[in-house]
Coordinates of C-alpha atoms in Angstrom, one line a residue:
M1 CA -15.6 -4.9 -5.7
E2 CA -13.7 -3.3 -8.6
R3 CA -11.4 -5.6 -10.5
I4 CA -7.9 -5.6 -8.9
H5 CA -5.4 -3.7 -11.2
V6 CA -1.9 -5.3 -11.3
T7 CA 1.0 -3.3 -12.5
V8 CA 4.6 -4.8 -12.8
R9 CA 7.8 -2.8 -12.5
S10 CA 11.0 -4.5 -13.4
R11 CA 14.2 -3.4 -11.5
P12 CA 17.2 -2.6 -13.7
L13 CA 19.6 -5.5 -14.2
S14 CA 23.3 -5.5 -13.6
S15 CA 25.3 -5.9 -16.8
E16 CA 26.2 -9.5 -15.7
D17 CA 22.5 -10.4 -15.0
A18 CA 21.4 -8.9 -18.3
K19 CA 23.6 -11.4 -20.0
T20 CA 22.1 -14.4 -18.3
S21 CA 18.5 -13.6 -17.7
P22 CA 16.2 -15.8 -19.8
W23 CA 13.1 -13.5 -19.3
R24 CA 11.9 -11.0 -21.9
I25 CA 9.2 -8.3 -21.7
S26 CA 6.9 -7.5 -24.8
A27 CA 4.0 -5.1 -24.3
N28 CA 2.2 -6.3 -21.1
S29 CA 3.6 -9.8 -21.1
I30 CA 6.7 -11.5 -19.5
F31 CA 7.9 -14.7 -21.1
I32 CA 10.9 -17.0 -21.8
P33 CA 11.5 -17.3 -25.6
N34 CA 10.8 -20.7 -27.1
H35 CA 9.1 -21.7 -23.9
S36 CA 5.4 -22.0 -23.0
T37 CA 5.7 -19.9 -19.8
K38 CA 4.0 -16.5 -20.3
F39 CA 2.5 -14.1 -17.7
E40 CA 0.2 -11.2 -18.7
F41 CA -0.6 -8.1 -16.5
D42 CA -2.6 -4.9 -16.8
R43 CA 0.7 -2.9 -17.2
I44 CA 4.3 -3.8 -17.3
F45 CA 7.1 -1.2 -17.0
G46 CA 10.6 -1.9 -18.0
E47 CA 13.8 -0.9 -16.2
D48 CA 13.8 2.6 -17.9
C49 CA 10.4 3.7 -16.5
K50 CA 10.0 6.5 -14.0
T51 CA 8.0 6.1 -10.8
G52 CA 5.6 8.8 -12.2
E53 CA 4.5 6.5 -14.9
V54 CA 3.8 3.6 -12.4
Y55 CA 1.7 6.1 -10.3
E56 CA -0.3 7.4 -13.2
A57 CA -1.1 3.8 -14.3
R58 CA -3.8 3.3 -11.5
T59 CA -2.9 4.9 -8.2
K60 CA -3.8 8.4 -9.3
E61 CA -7.3 7.3 -10.0
I62 CA -7.6 5.5 -6.7
V63 CA -6.5 8.8 -4.9
A64 CA -9.2 10.8 -6.7
A65 CA -11.9 8.2 -5.9
A66 CA -10.9 8.3 -2.3
V67 CA -11.7 12.0 -2.1
R68 CA -15.1 11.1 -3.6
G69 CA -15.7 8.7 -0.8
F70 CA -14.5 5.3 -2.0
N71 CA -12.0 3.3 0.1
G72 CA -8.7 2.4 -1.7
T73 CA -5.7 0.3 -1.1
V74 CA -2.4 0.2 -3.1
F75 CA 0.2 -2.5 -2.4
A76 CA 3.9 -2.7 -3.3
Y77 CA 4.7 -6.4 -3.6
G78 CA 7.8 -8.3 -4.4
Q79 CA 10.7 -10.4 -3.1
T80 CA 13.5 -8.9 -1.0
N81 CA 15.6 -6.3 -2.9
S82 CA 13.2 -5.9 -5.8
G83 CA 12.6 -2.1 -5.3
K84 CA 9.4 -1.9 -3.4
T85 CA 10.4 0.7 -0.9
H86 CA 12.0 2.8 -3.7
T87 CA 8.7 2.7 -5.6
M88 CA 6.6 3.7 -2.5
R89 CA 8.9 6.3 -1.0
G90 CA 11.1 7.3 -3.8
S91 CA 14.0 9.8 -3.5
A92 CA 14.6 13.6 -3.5
T93 CA 15.0 13.5 -7.3
E94 CA 12.3 11.0 -8.0
P95 CA 9.3 11.1 -5.6
G96 CA 7.6 7.7 -4.9
V97 CA 4.0 6.7 -4.9
I98 CA 3.3 7.9 -1.4
P99 CA 4.5 11.5 -1.8
R100 CA 2.9 11.8 -5.2
A101 CA -0.4 10.5 -3.6
V102 CA -0.2 13.0 -0.8
H103 CA 0.4 16.0 -3.1
D104 CA -2.4 14.9 -5.4
L105 CA -4.8 14.5 -2.4
F106 CA -4.2 18.0 -1.2
D107 CA -4.4 19.4 -4.7
I108 CA -7.8 17.9 -5.4
I109 CA -9.2 19.0 -2.0
Q110 CA -8.0 22.6 -2.5
Q111 CA -9.8 22.7 -5.8
D112 CA -13.1 21.5 -4.4
V113 CA -15.0 24.6 -3.2
D114 CA -18.2 22.7 -2.5
R115 CA -17.0 20.5 0.4
E116 CA -15.2 21.0 3.6
F117 CA -12.4 18.4 4.4
L118 CA -10.6 17.1 7.4
L119 CA -7.6 14.8 6.9
R120 CA -6.0 12.5 9.3
M121 CA -3.1 10.2 8.9
S122 CA -1.7 7.1 10.7
Y123 CA 1.4 5.0 10.1
M124 CA 1.7 1.5 11.4
E125 CA 3.9 -1.6 11.0
I126 CA 3.0 -5.3 11.3
Y127 CA 6.1 -7.0 12.7
N128 CA 6.0 -10.7 13.5
E129 CA 2.1 -10.4 13.6
E130 CA 2.4 -7.6 16.1
I131 CA 1.1 -4.0 15.4
N132 CA 3.3 -1.2 16.2
D133 CA 2.5 2.5 15.9
L134 CA 5.3 4.2 13.9
L135 CA 4.0 7.7 14.9
A136 CA 4.1 6.8 18.6
P137 CA 6.9 4.2 19.0
E138 CA 6.0 3.6 22.6
H139 CA 2.6 2.2 21.4
R140 CA 3.4 -1.4 20.7
K141 CA 1.6 -4.7 20.2
L142 CA -1.7 -2.9 19.6
Q143 CA -4.9 -4.8 19.2
I144 CA -7.6 -4.9 16.5
H145 CA -11.1 -4.2 17.6
E146 CA -14.5 -3.9 15.9
S147 CA -17.6 -1.9 16.8
I148 CA -20.8 -0.8 15.2
E149 CA -19.7 2.9 15.4
R150 CA -16.1 2.5 14.1
G151 CA -16.1 -0.7 12.2
I152 CA -12.7 -2.4 12.3
Y153 CA -10.0 -0.4 13.9
V154 CA -6.7 -0.6 15.7
A155 CA -7.1 0.5 19.4
G156 CA -4.6 3.1 20.6
L157 CA -3.3 3.9 17.0
R158 CA -2.4 7.6 16.8
E159 CA -4.2 9.6 14.1
E160 CA -2.7 13.0 13.4
I161 CA -4.7 15.8 11.9
V162 CA -2.8 17.1 8.9
A163 CA -3.0 20.4 6.9
S164 CA -0.3 20.2 4.3
P165 CA 1.7 17.7 2.2
Q166 CA 4.9 18.6 4.0
Q167 CA 3.4 17.9 7.4
V168 CA 2.4 14.5 6.2
L169 CA 5.8 13.7 4.7
D170 CA 7.6 14.9 7.8
L171 CA 5.4 12.5 9.9
M172 CA 6.1 9.7 7.5
E173 CA 9.8 10.3 7.7
F174 CA 9.6 10.2 11.6
G175 CA 7.7 6.9 11.4
E176 CA 10.1 5.3 8.9
S177 CA 13.0 5.9 11.3
H178 CA 11.3 3.5 13.7
R179 CA 10.5 0.7 11.2
H180 CA 12.1 -2.7 11.7
I181 CA 14.8 -3.4 9.2
G182 CA 17.6 -6.0 9.1
E183 CA 20.4 -7.4 7.0
T184 CA 20.1 -10.5 4.8
N185 CA 22.2 -12.0 2.1
M186 CA 20.0 -10.3 -0.4
N187 CA 19.6 -6.9 1.1
L188 CA 21.6 -4.9 3.6
H189 CA 18.5 -2.9 4.6
S190 CA 15.7 -5.4 4.3
S191 CA 12.3 -4.3 5.5
R192 CA 11.2 -6.9 8.1
S193 CA 7.7 -5.6 8.6
H194 CA 4.6 -4.6 6.5
T195 CA 3.8 -0.9 6.8
I196 CA 0.4 0.7 6.2
F197 CA 0.4 4.4 5.5
R198 CA -3.2 5.5 5.9
M199 CA -5.0 8.8 5.0
I200 CA -8.6 9.2 6.5
I201 CA -10.6 11.7 4.5
E202 CA -13.6 13.3 6.0
S203 CA -15.8 15.7 4.1
R204 CA -19.2 17.4 4.1
D205 CA -21.1 19.9 2.0
R206 CA -20.5 23.6 2.6
T207 CA -23.4 26.1 2.8
E208 CA -23.3 29.9 2.7
D209 CA -24.6 32.1 5.5
G210 CA -26.4 35.3 4.8
G211 CA -23.2 37.2 4.6
G212 CA -21.8 35.0 1.8
D213 CA -19.3 33.2 4.1
S214 CA -19.0 29.4 3.8
V215 CA -20.2 27.5 6.8
S216 CA -20.4 23.8 7.4
S217 CA -23.7 22.2 6.8
C218 CA -25.4 19.6 9.1
D219 CA -25.4 16.9 6.4
A220 CA -23.9 13.5 6.9
V221 CA -20.1 13.4 7.0
R222 CA -18.5 11.3 4.2
V223 CA -15.5 9.2 5.4
S224 CA -13.1 7.2 3.2
V225 CA -9.7 5.7 3.8
L226 CA -6.7 5.5 1.5
N227 CA -4.1 2.8 2.4
L228 CA -0.7 2.8 0.8
V229 CA 1.0 -0.5 1.9
D230 CA 4.7 -1.4 1.6
L231 CA 4.7 -5.2 2.0
A232 CA 7.9 -6.8 3.4
G233 CA 9.7 -8.8 0.8
S234 CA 8.7 -12.5 0.2
E235 CA 11.8 -14.6 0.6
R236 CA 13.3 -18.1 0.6
A237 CA 15.5 -18.8 3.6
A238 CA 18.0 -20.6 1.3
K239 CA 18.6 -17.3 -0.6
T240 CA 18.5 -14.9 2.2
G241 CA 20.7 -17.0 4.5
A242 CA 18.1 -16.3 7.3
E243 CA 18.5 -18.0 10.6
G244 CA 17.4 -17.3 14.2
V245 CA 15.4 -14.0 14.4
R246 CA 15.6 -13.3 10.6
L247 CA 14.2 -16.8 10.0
K248 CA 11.3 -16.2 12.3
E249 CA 10.6 -12.9 10.6
G250 CA 10.7 -14.4 7.3
S251 CA 8.2 -17.1 8.3
H252 CA 5.7 -14.4 9.6
I253 CA 6.2 -12.4 6.4
N254 CA 5.6 -15.3 4.1
K255 CA 2.5 -16.5 6.0
S256 CA 0.8 -13.1 5.9
L257 CA 1.6 -12.7 2.3
M258 CA 0.1 -16.1 1.5
T259 CA -3.0 -15.1 3.5
L260 CA -3.2 -11.8 1.5
G261 CA -3.0 -13.8 -1.7
T262 CA -5.7 -16.1 -0.6
V263 CA -8.0 -13.2 0.3
I264 CA -7.4 -11.5 -3.1
K265 CA -8.1 -14.7 -4.9
K266 CA -11.4 -15.2 -3.0
L267 CA -12.5 -11.7 -3.7
S268 CA -11.6 -11.9 -7.4
E269 CA -13.7 -15.1 -7.6
G270 CA -16.7 -13.3 -6.0
A271 CA -16.7 -15.1 -2.7
E272 CA -17.8 -12.1 -0.7
S273 CA -20.7 -11.1 -2.9
Q274 CA -21.9 -14.7 -3.0
G275 CA -21.8 -15.2 0.8
G276 CA -18.7 -17.3 0.8
H277 CA -15.9 -17.3 3.4
V278 CA -13.0 -14.8 2.9
P279 CA -10.2 -15.5 5.5
Y280 CA -9.5 -11.9 6.5
R281 CA -9.0 -12.9 10.2
D282 CA -6.0 -15.3 9.3
S283 CA -3.5 -12.4 9.4
K284 CA -3.4 -8.9 11.0
L285 CA -2.6 -7.3 7.6
T286 CA -5.8 -8.6 5.9
R287 CA -8.0 -8.0 9.0
I288 CA -6.9 -4.3 9.3
L289 CA -7.4 -3.8 5.6
Q290 CA -10.7 -5.7 5.4
P291 CA -12.9 -2.5 4.9
A292 CA -10.7 -1.3 2.1
L293 CA -10.5 -4.6 0.2
G294 CA -14.0 -5.7 -0.1
G295 CA -17.2 -4.0 -1.0
N296 CA -16.9 -0.8 -3.2
A297 CA -13.1 -0.5 -2.6
N298 CA -10.5 0.1 -5.2
T299 CA -7.4 -2.0 -5.1
A300 CA -4.2 -2.0 -7.0
I301 CA -1.0 -4.1 -6.7
I302 CA 2.4 -2.8 -7.9
C303 CA 4.6 -6.0 -8.3
N304 CA 8.2 -5.1 -8.1
I305 CA 10.4 -7.8 -9.9
T306 CA 13.9 -8.5 -11.0
L307 CA 14.4 -10.5 -14.2
A308 CA 17.7 -11.8 -12.9
Q309 CA 17.9 -15.7 -13.0

């Protein structure tokens, strides 16, 4: 697989936190002055950066590669209240990674006169290790299946054929309204589930008939999948004040994030290509994303952080 690209985005600090934070950013490193602790990444963006810069760092290339037939996955990762959902969804004045990717996807396709495309989208959440369809809220506790024809798939998950960026974003907005959120000490609107926003891209070569009109050829259809994943925030119960239902949610969130970390570590060490075991089946998240993590897939992680103490 391609090397996983890791981008870090630092959330703006309050004036009070800015006075007490020990962390500093220099180029693509985060460190504490006069201390041996230092972390280096592919790109680091400070608090003044725009989402467009984060998107251009790697996600834009992954979107273009998906049109060419390569599976791709982009994760937004970070603790509760670090700005993940803002990075992925954005706002009316500053579009996030998902709307930028959707617009780019349609722009690239419209410029390709040699191929005919069909786009489908799905939107699901994983809540307490249960899969819910955000486009069909009545479809809950869906199951993962695998077949020779379809590979790994979620049975009963609605896939909508889409023809414009606005249609996609309207469907996403509908799905978002059914996502599980809850209040913790760290965030009044904390996402309590992982969400996978997925675009399925099918294409085949065009040919021309005798009259010069384009018709579809009988050549093989090329299919690729683009996953844009908003991970629920990693958290510590002592900080969030979680108890009861919130504590159970946090436990499932942290377990699946740990599995994702293990899978990515194994892949980066070459376990899959060397015939070693990669624990995709240890969580619903990694099992669903298995085809878009291994093999020839492109993967990027956007780590949203706060430098507050």
